Amino acid sequence: MTYTSEDVRLASELFFHLLNNRILPLTDTLGSEYVENNDIREIVNIMAEEAGLFVFSTMENLHLVSEKENSIFATNYTQMKEKYNKLLRKKHFHLANIIISVYLAEIDRESNFSFRIEDAAISYYKLEELVTETLDSWKKRNEEENFSEDFAIAIDDIHHLWTVEMSHSKVNKDGTLSLSSNNRIGFINEALRPLEQENLIINLHSEFKIIPKKELYERLDYLYHGGDRYREMMELIKATRGDENNA
Amino acid sequence: MIIEKGFFNRMKKVMPIRMLGTGMDLGELNEYACEICFLLIQNIFRRELNENPNRTREDMISIVDSIIKNMKLEASYEIVERIVDGTLWYREPTKQDSFKISIFNEDTLSKEEYSFRYFTIDRDHSHWEQGGPTVFMLTEEAQEMIFITREILEEFEFDLEQFYTLQLIKTGNLSKANNSIDNLIARVRTLINREKDYRRHIIRNPQNIYFDRSIRGRKSEAEIKEQFEEEQELFRKMFAWKSRYSSLPEDKRAEAEEMFAKLERARALHDSLAKHVMENLALEMDIRVNNPESFWNISRYSFKKDIWQNHIVKRGLNKLEDLELILSPLFSPKIEFIYPLPWAWAEQKVVSKKPIRRYDEDFIEEKWHFRETDWDLLVDLWEEVFMDLLYEKSFSILKLNEKDEIEKEKWLRQRANIDIFMMFVVLPISLQRNYKGKDERLKLFDMLCTKNPELQALEGKRVYSVLEDTEEYFKWNELFISPYTIYIEE
């Protein structure tokens, strides 16, 4: 496969433009090259792959995201992880991951047919309840089912952290709710911050509401809804426990 | 026939009325709950018609407060709040849940869950990105309640409502005509909102072109165009009556003028609806022609069901770290090293994309080593700047204007060369050696001292910056920087 130097020039211009902007509308003159020009798309994909990233396009936007583990780039997410690693609060990081997952599961749709995105917003309280339910159910089944040992121990820890060490919420002197991370409502705010920084949600503190954005649905759609991506994801987390067959 | 066909759908219209004002405890006001909630909905509806965006929860609280006062009742702030929240959400307000009820479905012979709200979010008026509060509007369910309870118990289609309005205008029944135009406006706004939603839906998932049944009753483009023409014709007929109103007495004439002004607004909205519809039809066509592949992808998994509920929640994970693998691709790379000081740069102008390209090509040639700054080059270039600081006590960016092309190219070769200058501009600093932290300026200073021990005399000095009062500026092709000077404080 040979490319003209003009292709390479355009592709690298697009790649760095994308690196700077993270999401480009397809109406962008450079962005549209990705969809319309096969050569450019191939070069950009190769560049992304080399950097541990990948590019995908939706009907409206071009996204550049980090590939699972091997990216040389920091993201809002890896920065959160580093922060917790530094503070030796690994279980807090795990808890944050669970909160993000519960949030995603709650706003995700099994079918992507008509629904108003803004109606999918959920409140901190609702999310708190859902997280508690999830942790409770794991904790309860911890005894009766053979979860992996690692997982079982971690869940005990996290359940304790969430239900015992953290209070439900804390009220400031002026009557507003505290967003400090030592209570559950406050910790939700902190756990979702990477999504907020990534501009995928609107965290409306004043109304304790978390509103997903179109861009988040675009990423959910691409990352988890397609058959190939789904199988990749499952491959990653496939339990190596012995109960695979009798499940 | 004991249970008639369509029972389920009829009950869906009954439930919003039946459940209005339920799910909350207002103590003594319990018996008024339904009435107050209905008045609240009516008031919000009125504000929508008048394009009044004061429809936040706070606004609702003050509306309910006035309603209660007008009804000669008394209520605490908590109760007023409870009424508003209880109309917005079902039961526990903090969860912001929809109203939910199971209704018997005559087709499946079983109960089916139906959920609805009275208020939905008015996206066009909620400025969330600016932290603004949510602005609400009526859902179609709530609007229907308003329509159903009209004096004339028919739910008109747009053109019927138009005929009705025309009749009222003909017979000179101005106040009724006025009301009827309100309904016209409400109707056309609902239709516009539907088109807007529909557009988002099909862009998100083109398959909605086939599955979204709420839109336009699947009429053909020709039928739709014809319908719009008929509706426009009806507007023309209504306006034809305008001239006859000039013979009316003074007070009636004012009322008529107001009515025609409103009618004009209805017509403008109707034109806008036609535009939305035509644009959407064009978009449908465009997707069918240009993105036919978007219809093929039928097999769908979801994070919600397939990854989370049925796998992770049910069976747990090998180890919790695995969750990171799932979540990390949600995020984009951050590249602060290209713009370490975006806020300092914001003031400056990068006129075209060209400089980025120049860097890009360098980066590529360097085989992805672009994360690292070329410190040798930096030290090379900056020695001169620090010598100036040492002997002249200052250095102006304007001095770089004298550079020849080869020197210029060196300065532009990596962003850090200029960025370091901007860092001096933005933040005063005290120069010190053997620095272990992250400030690149001190790392640079340390390296400069090693290269040229003369510069050690600057240790302990503080560097400040000042904007020169001059018309001159620094401009290299695409890069523009205000005339800053950095200087040593004595």
XYZ file of C-alpha atoms in Angstrom:
737
model
C 0.000 0.000 0.000
C 1.454 3.344 -0.981
C 0.196 6.712 0.043
C 0.996 10.068 -1.456
C 2.851 12.546 0.696
C -0.210 14.735 0.460
C -2.269 11.945 2.039
C 0.220 11.597 4.848
C 0.284 15.326 5.385
C -3.520 15.571 5.521
C -3.824 12.492 7.710
C -1.312 13.733 10.251
C -2.946 17.128 10.265
C -6.258 15.434 10.983
C -4.768 13.160 13.608
C -3.264 15.994 15.596
C -6.325 18.098 15.135
C -8.259 15.195 16.622
C -5.736 14.774 19.398
C -6.327 18.381 20.323
C -10.089 18.269 20.121
C -10.928 14.659 21.090
C -14.232 14.894 19.272
C -14.587 16.481 15.863
C -17.878 17.124 14.122
C -18.043 15.570 10.683
C -18.922 18.994 9.378
C -15.324 19.956 10.115
C -13.479 20.019 6.784
C -10.661 17.865 8.104
C -13.044 15.590 10.005
C -15.020 14.836 6.866
C -11.831 13.559 5.177
C -11.901 10.611 7.537
C -15.259 9.459 6.264
C -14.755 10.301 2.622
C -11.165 9.346 1.961
C -10.195 5.708 2.482
C -6.443 6.359 2.360
C -6.608 9.091 4.939
C -8.771 6.932 7.163
C -6.273 4.094 6.976
C -3.324 6.330 7.817
C -5.135 7.964 10.704
C -6.117 4.548 12.041
C -2.527 3.368 11.865
C -1.278 6.461 13.660
C -3.890 5.981 16.351
C -3.065 2.324 16.740
C 0.623 3.091 17.162
C -0.258 5.444 19.989
C -2.574 2.938 21.671
C -5.629 4.884 20.594
C -8.427 4.326 18.167
C -10.719 6.427 16.085
C -14.361 5.837 15.286
C -16.987 7.856 13.542
C -20.692 8.214 14.216
C -23.327 9.925 12.131
C -22.217 13.249 13.532
C -18.812 13.050 15.130
C -15.357 11.613 14.971
C -14.083 10.316 18.322
C -10.546 9.578 19.405
C -10.349 7.368 22.478
C -7.803 5.403 24.402
C -7.376 1.678 23.737
C -7.655 -0.452 26.841
C -4.230 -0.614 28.404
C -1.460 0.175 26.041
C -1.957 3.865 25.388
C 1.009 6.128 25.949
C -1.404 8.917 26.775
C -2.917 9.933 30.044
C -6.697 10.340 30.173
C -9.035 11.846 32.722
C -9.589 8.302 33.854
C -5.941 7.306 34.304
C -5.462 10.543 36.190
C -8.148 9.567 38.651
C -6.485 6.185 39.045
C -3.098 7.767 39.687
C -4.584 10.042 42.258
C -6.024 7.148 44.219
C -2.876 5.097 43.845
C -0.910 7.948 45.354
C -3.310 8.215 48.247
C -3.193 4.448 48.763
C -6.932 4.356 48.384
C -7.278 1.588 45.883
C -10.653 0.436 47.070
C -11.950 3.951 46.591
C -10.912 3.690 42.981
C -12.700 0.350 42.627
C -15.776 1.852 44.189
C -15.619 4.753 41.734
C -15.463 2.227 38.902
C -18.539 0.473 40.187
C -20.390 3.780 40.442
C -19.456 4.688 36.870
C -20.605 1.256 35.671
C -23.904 1.456 37.530
C -24.485 4.886 36.064
C -23.715 3.677 32.546
C -25.933 0.634 32.967
C -28.765 2.829 34.166
C -28.674 5.289 31.295
C -27.843 2.741 28.595
C -30.681 1.530 26.402
C -31.057 -1.987 25.120
C -32.491 -0.641 21.951
C -31.527 2.723 20.693
C -34.950 3.608 19.394
C -36.638 6.854 20.126
C -36.084 8.258 23.563
C -35.256 11.706 24.800
C -31.736 11.792 26.145
C -32.565 14.452 28.711
C -35.214 12.185 30.200
C -32.486 9.651 30.935
C -30.944 11.946 33.540
C -30.811 10.361 36.974
C -30.492 11.856 40.419
C -27.671 11.321 42.879
C -30.122 9.695 45.273
C -31.347 7.221 42.726
C -27.780 6.343 41.815
C -26.881 5.962 45.475
C -29.741 3.510 45.869
C -28.743 1.514 42.798
C -25.124 1.261 43.916
C -26.241 0.104 47.352
C -28.512 -2.510 45.792
C -25.706 -3.818 43.606
C -23.207 -4.013 46.450
C -25.761 -5.589 48.786
C -26.612 -8.249 46.276
C -22.948 -9.091 45.709
C -22.291 -9.141 49.409
C -25.250 -11.403 50.035
C -24.217 -13.824 47.327
C -20.615 -13.675 48.444
C -21.377 -16.379 50.955
C -23.502 -18.685 48.894
C -21.898 -18.430 45.451
C -18.384 -19.068 44.432
C -17.237 -15.695 43.256
C -13.522 -15.566 42.626
C -11.589 -15.114 45.832
C -10.116 -11.798 44.711
C -13.505 -10.466 43.857
C -15.151 -11.703 47.036
C -12.562 -10.082 49.272
C -12.657 -6.819 47.344
C -16.432 -6.724 47.518
C -16.417 -7.195 51.283
C -14.031 -4.277 51.589
C -15.939 -2.027 49.270
C -19.281 -2.895 50.785
C -17.881 -1.934 54.169
C -16.455 1.289 52.765
C -19.743 2.271 51.159
C -22.227 1.244 53.814
C -20.266 1.604 57.050
C -17.420 4.054 56.586
C -19.440 6.489 54.516
C -22.599 8.145 55.736
C -25.426 8.613 53.277
C -24.948 12.339 52.951
C -23.759 15.292 54.914
C -25.358 18.695 55.272
C -23.208 21.814 55.253
C -23.707 24.622 57.736
C -25.688 26.577 55.147
C -28.107 23.682 54.669
C -26.771 22.539 51.300
C -25.517 19.017 50.771
C -21.816 18.436 51.139
C -19.950 17.182 48.112
C -16.941 16.085 50.093
C -15.982 12.516 49.344
C -16.483 11.041 52.800
C -20.181 10.514 52.263
C -21.974 8.549 49.586
C -23.678 11.417 47.778
C -20.432 13.375 47.759
C -18.424 10.411 46.576
C -20.774 9.922 43.621
C -19.864 13.420 42.552
C -16.204 12.545 42.749
C -16.509 9.185 41.039
C -18.254 10.661 38.032
C -15.831 13.529 37.659
C -13.780 11.889 34.883
C -16.955 11.577 32.797
C -17.724 15.188 33.572
C -14.231 16.369 32.646
C -14.512 14.331 29.494
C -17.627 16.333 28.676
C -19.746 13.209 28.411
C -22.179 14.144 31.158
C -23.496 17.316 32.685
C -23.206 17.128 36.427
C -25.867 19.522 37.616
C -24.818 19.904 41.254
C -27.532 22.411 41.981
C -30.223 19.847 41.170
C -28.293 16.698 42.104
C -28.906 15.408 38.641
C -26.533 13.744 36.218
C -27.488 14.281 32.613
C -25.892 12.097 29.952
C -24.835 13.806 26.746
C -25.214 12.682 23.174
C -21.464 12.078 22.997
C -21.695 9.563 25.845
C -24.340 7.600 23.970
C -22.158 7.667 20.890
C -19.326 6.108 22.854
C -21.557 3.554 24.585
C -22.953 2.626 21.228
C -19.632 2.115 19.584
C -17.754 0.575 22.483
C -20.267 -1.888 23.824
C -23.151 -2.373 21.425
C -21.432 -3.781 18.375
C -21.007 -7.548 18.206
C -17.233 -7.502 17.728
C -16.561 -4.968 20.424
C -18.869 -6.825 22.767
C -16.993 -10.086 22.252
C -13.680 -8.291 22.797
C -14.941 -6.854 26.058
C -16.214 -10.211 27.222
C -12.934 -11.815 26.291
C -11.210 -9.339 28.587
C -13.291 -10.135 31.593
C -14.048 -13.798 30.968
C -14.044 -15.390 34.325
C -11.425 -18.097 34.711
C -13.408 -19.559 37.535
C -14.247 -23.220 37.399
C -17.976 -22.774 37.256
C -18.011 -21.695 33.619
C -19.540 -24.972 32.505
C -22.155 -25.580 35.122
C -23.386 -21.972 35.098
C -67.492 -7.633 24.219
C -66.643 -6.986 27.815
C -63.270 -5.379 27.322
C -63.276 -3.256 24.220
C -60.294 -3.005 21.904
C -58.211 0.026 22.711
C -58.913 -0.147 26.426
C -55.231 -0.048 27.268
C -54.665 3.068 25.203
C -57.672 4.775 26.701
C -56.479 4.023 30.206
C -53.174 5.613 29.307
C -55.082 8.865 28.923
C -57.020 8.369 32.119
C -54.083 7.618 34.383
C -52.375 11.007 34.222
C -55.637 12.567 35.367
C -56.271 9.968 38.028
C -52.781 10.167 39.450
C -52.460 13.924 39.488
C -51.714 15.029 43.018
C -51.147 11.520 44.339
C -47.958 10.048 45.764
C -47.438 12.822 48.304
C -48.721 13.707 51.723
C -49.743 17.350 52.151
C -51.531 17.010 55.481
C -54.465 19.409 55.559
C -53.997 20.311 51.917
C -54.412 16.711 50.737
C -57.919 17.343 49.476
C -56.667 20.223 47.316
C -53.664 18.402 45.893
C -55.188 17.563 42.534
C -56.591 21.066 42.019
C -53.361 22.829 42.893
C -51.322 20.526 40.663
C -53.682 21.109 37.775
C -53.461 24.865 38.215
C -49.690 24.589 38.255
C -49.744 22.682 34.971
C -52.102 25.233 33.450
C -49.842 28.087 34.510
C -46.774 26.453 33.018
C -48.758 25.789 29.851
C -49.670 29.487 29.688
C -46.034 30.491 30.068
C -45.034 28.108 27.309
C -47.579 29.660 24.986
C -46.193 33.085 25.757
C -42.625 31.947 25.204
C -41.893 32.746 28.818
C -38.912 30.641 29.917
C -39.524 31.177 33.643
C -40.478 27.577 34.119
C -37.885 26.222 36.544
C -38.630 24.417 39.768
C -38.070 27.700 41.626
C -40.617 29.411 39.382
C -43.066 26.587 40.042
C -42.642 27.109 43.751
C -43.616 30.737 43.466
C -46.540 29.837 41.178
C -47.859 27.291 43.684
C -47.378 29.771 46.484
C -49.584 32.261 44.612
C -52.166 29.597 43.778
C -52.487 28.677 47.443
C -52.821 32.328 48.459
C -55.443 32.911 45.765
C -57.378 29.912 47.037
C -57.288 31.511 50.488
C -55.346 28.598 51.873
C -52.186 28.471 53.892
C -49.157 26.292 53.511
C -45.598 26.141 54.744
C -42.700 26.416 52.345
C -42.077 22.684 52.739
C -45.600 21.863 51.625
C -45.350 24.206 48.628
C -42.100 22.518 47.690
C -43.677 19.109 48.157
C -46.502 19.979 45.766
C -44.067 21.095 43.080
C -41.849 18.044 43.507
C -44.900 15.812 43.636
C -46.015 17.112 40.240
C -42.542 16.835 38.782
C -41.778 13.400 40.157
C -43.566 10.442 41.672
C -43.193 9.697 45.382
C -39.671 10.277 46.754
C -38.596 13.591 45.126
C -34.868 12.979 45.492
C -35.083 10.065 43.094
C -36.764 12.136 40.394
C -38.727 9.110 39.208
C -41.472 9.008 36.593
C -45.055 8.274 37.546
C -45.647 4.550 37.225
C -48.771 2.426 37.107
C -49.657 -0.991 35.755
C -52.546 -1.095 33.358
C -54.410 -4.127 32.165
C -53.682 -4.760 28.506
C -56.562 -6.358 26.610
C -54.193 -7.780 23.989
C -51.874 -9.668 26.307
C -54.446 -10.163 29.076
C -51.915 -9.048 31.620
C -50.853 -5.945 33.469
C -48.339 -3.781 31.722
C -46.313 -1.013 33.247
C -47.013 2.490 32.011
C -44.887 5.404 33.052
C -45.276 9.075 32.294
C -44.503 12.527 33.591
C -46.418 15.767 33.616
C -43.358 17.859 32.961
C -40.438 17.213 30.732
C -37.276 19.134 30.125
C -37.265 22.068 27.765
C -33.849 21.593 26.284
C -33.880 24.816 24.307
C -34.279 26.906 27.427
C -32.235 24.917 29.961
C -28.727 26.277 29.911
C -27.108 23.371 31.692
C -23.703 23.940 30.197
C -23.673 27.260 31.982
C -24.873 25.591 35.182
C -28.329 27.045 34.615
C -31.371 25.421 36.193
C -33.615 23.041 34.295
C -36.538 24.657 32.508
C -39.604 22.461 32.243
C -42.436 22.178 29.766
C -45.570 20.064 29.564
C -45.317 16.517 28.317
C -47.778 15.484 25.673
C -49.686 13.637 28.401
C -50.092 16.816 30.431
C -51.024 18.799 27.333
C -53.696 16.268 26.553
C -55.117 16.785 30.012
C -55.396 20.458 29.263
C -57.038 19.760 25.915
C -59.399 17.098 27.201
C -60.640 19.437 29.874
C -61.389 22.256 27.474
C -64.904 23.564 27.397
C -65.385 21.997 24.008
C -64.587 18.402 24.517
C -62.830 17.559 21.329
C -59.208 17.089 20.652
C -58.718 18.787 17.369
C -56.132 18.080 14.811
C -54.296 21.133 13.648
C -56.471 21.784 10.599
C -59.695 21.206 12.544
C -58.566 23.668 15.128
C -57.931 26.069 12.268
C -61.451 25.606 10.880
C -62.852 26.141 14.314
C -60.836 29.339 14.744
C -61.967 30.543 11.349
C -65.598 30.018 12.324
C -65.095 31.970 15.532
C -63.466 34.826 13.670
C -66.302 34.864 11.144
C -68.917 35.043 13.860
C -66.980 37.730 15.709
C -66.496 35.632 18.814
C -63.181 37.208 19.672
C -62.446 35.824 23.102
C -63.151 32.276 22.013
C -61.120 32.804 18.859
C -58.293 34.019 21.053
C -58.378 30.810 23.090
C -58.564 28.756 20.004
C -55.460 30.421 18.574
C -53.667 29.542 21.818
C -54.508 25.950 21.105
C -53.281 26.314 17.560
C -49.992 27.615 18.863
C -49.715 24.828 21.419
C -50.472 22.259 18.770
C -47.935 23.565 16.293
C -45.277 23.821 18.992
C -45.836 20.214 19.943
C -45.436 19.237 16.327
C -42.211 21.250 16.061
C -40.851 19.567 19.177
C -41.713 16.194 17.713
C -39.793 17.009 14.574
C -36.800 18.182 16.586
C -36.811 15.006 18.673
C -37.290 12.906 15.584
C -34.259 14.502 13.959
C -32.110 13.645 16.978
C -33.504 10.134 17.032
C -32.729 9.327 13.446
C -29.289 10.869 13.631
C -28.557 8.758 16.677
C -29.956 5.674 15.089
C -31.117 5.790 11.466
C -33.234 2.698 12.041
C -35.652 5.035 13.784
C -36.718 6.090 10.297
C -38.616 2.809 10.268
C -39.427 2.428 13.911
C -40.444 5.868 15.100
C -44.193 5.707 14.617
C -45.007 8.913 16.408
C -44.157 11.073 13.477
C -46.551 12.381 10.833
C -48.575 9.188 10.636
C -46.300 7.902 7.862
C -47.707 10.226 5.248
C -45.934 10.574 1.946
C -43.984 13.678 1.143
C -46.586 14.767 -1.401
C -49.396 14.350 1.118
C -47.482 16.361 3.673
C -46.831 19.172 1.230
C -50.468 19.248 0.268
C -51.475 19.392 3.895
C -49.187 22.333 4.549
C -50.620 24.170 1.585
C -54.146 23.625 2.840
C -53.191 24.856 6.258
C -51.531 27.934 4.814
C -54.659 28.582 2.799
C -56.707 28.489 6.006
C -54.445 31.058 7.584
C -54.977 33.275 4.549
C -58.734 32.914 4.954
C -58.537 33.935 8.574
C -56.452 36.968 7.765
C -58.955 37.949 5.069
C -61.262 38.924 7.924
C -58.807 41.432 9.252
C -60.092 44.286 7.084
C -63.670 43.850 8.293
C -62.637 44.418 11.870
C -61.763 48.053 11.211
C -65.450 48.898 11.471
C -65.650 47.595 15.030
C -65.984 49.839 18.080
C -62.747 50.995 19.708
C -62.450 48.372 22.486
C -63.424 45.482 20.250
C -60.919 46.641 17.667
C -58.069 46.482 20.172
C -59.077 42.965 21.046
C -59.162 42.048 17.371
C -55.739 43.524 16.778
C -54.321 41.508 19.619
C -55.931 38.421 18.192
C -54.496 38.943 14.739
C -51.067 39.590 16.210
C -51.314 36.224 17.905
C -52.557 34.658 14.734
C -49.528 36.052 12.944
C -47.328 34.288 15.476
C -49.209 31.058 14.916
C -48.631 31.417 11.190
C -44.913 32.069 11.680
C -44.638 28.979 13.877
C -46.510 27.011 11.277
C -44.005 28.116 8.616
C -41.205 27.044 10.897
C -42.868 23.657 11.345
C -43.007 23.234 7.572
C -39.307 24.017 7.409
C -38.473 21.441 10.108
C -40.523 18.780 8.366
C -38.950 19.425 4.982
C -35.458 19.382 6.460
C -36.170 16.097 8.170
C -37.515 14.565 4.994
C -34.346 15.664 3.228
C -32.250 14.163 6.017
C -34.106 10.859 5.763
C -33.427 10.793 2.066
C -29.793 11.671 2.590
C -29.309 8.847 5.097
C -31.041 6.318 2.850
C -28.841 7.263 -0.068
C -25.507 7.926 1.599
C -25.496 5.697 4.664
C -27.466 2.612 3.686
C -25.115 0.533 5.833
C -26.528 2.179 8.947
C -29.659 0.081 8.501
C -27.906 -3.254 8.395
C -26.571 -3.439 11.872
C -29.370 -5.298 13.573
C -27.575 -7.453 16.107
C -27.161 -5.296 19.125
C -25.722 -5.851 22.530
C -25.920 -3.381 25.351
C -23.711 -2.447 28.217
C -26.759 -2.409 30.445
C -27.989 -5.927 29.871
C -25.267 -7.986 28.272
C -22.183 -6.703 30.019
C -23.389 -5.338 33.308
C -26.605 -7.031 34.454
C -26.243 -10.467 32.954
C -22.563 -10.839 33.382
C -20.811 -8.658 35.914
C -23.656 -8.215 38.380
C -24.724 -11.814 38.096
C -21.413 -13.587 38.081
C -18.906 -11.139 39.463
C -15.484 -10.596 38.006
C -12.244 -12.430 38.157
C -10.771 -9.444 39.869
C -12.133 -5.945 40.224
C -9.261 -4.497 38.216
C -10.956 -5.966 35.136
C -13.513 -3.221 35.326
C -10.809 -0.766 34.327
C -10.394 -2.556 31.014
C -14.034 -2.007 30.276
C -14.170 1.613 31.269
C -10.917 3.050 30.031
C -11.826 3.277 26.318
C -14.540 5.741 27.254
C -11.856 8.356 27.551
C -9.870 10.433 25.131
C -6.139 11.012 25.387
C -5.009 14.200 27.053
C -2.174 16.055 25.460
C -1.310 18.855 27.774
C 2.243 18.837 26.579
C 1.199 20.436 23.346
C -0.639 23.237 25.084
C 0.806 23.395 28.566
C -0.672 26.801 29.132
C -3.866 27.020 27.157
C -5.053 29.981 29.132
C -1.936 31.964 28.388
C -2.280 31.102 24.755
C -5.901 31.973 24.645
C -4.927 35.614 24.540
C -2.566 35.046 21.695
C -3.638 34.198 18.221
C -2.661 31.209 16.243
C -3.902 32.414 12.945
C -4.100 29.214 10.975
C -3.608 25.539 11.478
C -0.276 25.650 9.731
C 1.993 25.675 12.771
C 0.359 22.560 14.099
C 1.127 20.870 10.846
C 4.723 21.911 11.001
C 5.054 20.323 14.393
C 3.211 17.267 13.290
C 5.647 16.486 10.570
C 8.538 16.883 12.925
C 6.873 14.615 15.376
C 6.373 11.983 12.783
C 9.935 12.141 11.619
C 11.008 11.696 15.180
C 9.032 8.475 15.334
C 6.694 9.412 18.156
C 9.254 10.832 20.489
C 7.279 14.005 20.550
C 6.484 13.749 24.223
C 9.992 14.712 25.078
C 11.234 18.221 24.833
C 14.502 18.694 23.034
C 16.367 20.262 25.928
C 19.597 20.772 24.027
C 17.791 22.982 21.570
C 16.014 24.763 24.379
C 19.245 25.460 26.236
C 20.831 26.600 23.017
C 18.135 29.121 22.274
C 17.614 30.344 25.798
C 21.234 31.032 26.641
C 20.949 34.321 24.826
C 17.782 35.246 26.711
C 19.386 34.608 30.074
C 22.543 36.500 29.090
C 20.290 39.468 28.409
C 18.641 39.013 31.785
C 22.075 38.979 33.361
C 23.527 42.032 31.624
C 20.520 44.121 30.600
C 18.196 42.922 33.360
C 15.446 42.281 30.823
C 14.494 40.532 27.629
C 11.687 41.487 25.266
C 9.969 39.010 22.978
C 10.234 41.699 20.313
C 13.936 40.975 20.153
C 13.106 37.733 18.418
C 11.734 39.763 15.520
C 15.310 40.397 14.465
C 16.019 36.727 13.945
C 16.719 35.396 10.482
C 14.761 32.540 8.927
C 17.105 29.819 10.141
C 16.916 31.052 13.729
C 13.166 31.449 13.455
C 12.831 27.911 12.314
C 14.758 26.762 15.364
C 12.481 28.716 17.689
C 9.397 27.293 16.073
C 10.713 23.773 15.998
C 9.099 22.864 19.284
C 6.347 24.423 21.207
C 8.263 24.423 24.483
C 10.634 27.098 23.204
C 7.902 29.690 23.194
C 5.832 28.107 25.941
C 8.592 28.648 28.444
C 8.548 32.313 27.597
C 4.789 32.380 28.200
C 5.295 30.655 31.540
C 7.601 33.455 32.612
C 4.953 35.920 31.489
C 2.201 34.257 33.414
C 3.908 33.436 36.695
C 6.785 35.235 38.470
C 9.481 32.879 39.651
C 12.553 32.903 41.801
C 15.522 31.285 40.043
C 17.211 28.441 41.892
C 19.456 25.543 41.039
C 19.241 21.877 41.998
C 15.511 22.035 41.657
C 13.687 18.709 41.879
C 10.120 19.697 41.023
C 8.244 19.904 37.754
C 8.702 23.543 36.768
C 10.469 23.384 33.437
C 11.779 26.908 33.812
C 13.972 25.885 36.734
C 15.117 22.763 34.971
C 16.129 24.992 32.073
C 17.922 27.404 34.398
C 19.830 24.564 35.990
C 20.951 23.247 32.625
C 21.934 26.725 31.481
C 24.102 27.219 34.563
C 25.869 23.964 33.843
C 26.511 25.030 30.291
C 27.513 28.600 31.117
C 28.600 29.101 34.758
C 28.441 32.845 34.287
C 24.675 32.591 34.595
C 24.919 31.323 38.168
C 24.957 34.979 39.167
C 21.221 34.986 38.496
C 20.485 32.465 41.245
C 18.044 33.778 43.800
C 16.815 36.570 41.514
C 13.130 36.875 40.740
C 11.837 37.124 37.193
C 8.728 39.205 36.477
C 6.977 40.212 33.302
C 5.465 43.396 31.967
C 3.446 44.223 28.875
C 5.202 46.945 26.909
C 3.238 49.961 25.874
C 4.047 49.849 22.180
C 2.378 49.335 18.859
C 5.008 46.799 17.955
C 4.288 43.144 18.353
C 5.788 39.765 17.819
C 4.433 37.978 14.794
C 5.884 35.072 12.961
C 3.591 33.879 10.240
C 0.920 32.229 12.306
C 2.151 32.949 15.778
C 1.192 36.184 17.454
C 2.361 37.241 20.906
C 1.739 40.513 22.716
C 4.876 42.623 23.376
C 5.902 41.159 26.726
C 9.200 41.803 28.436
C 10.541 39.626 31.198
C 12.877 41.312 33.677
C 14.939 40.754 36.796
C 13.890 42.542 39.918
C 16.817 44.265 41.630
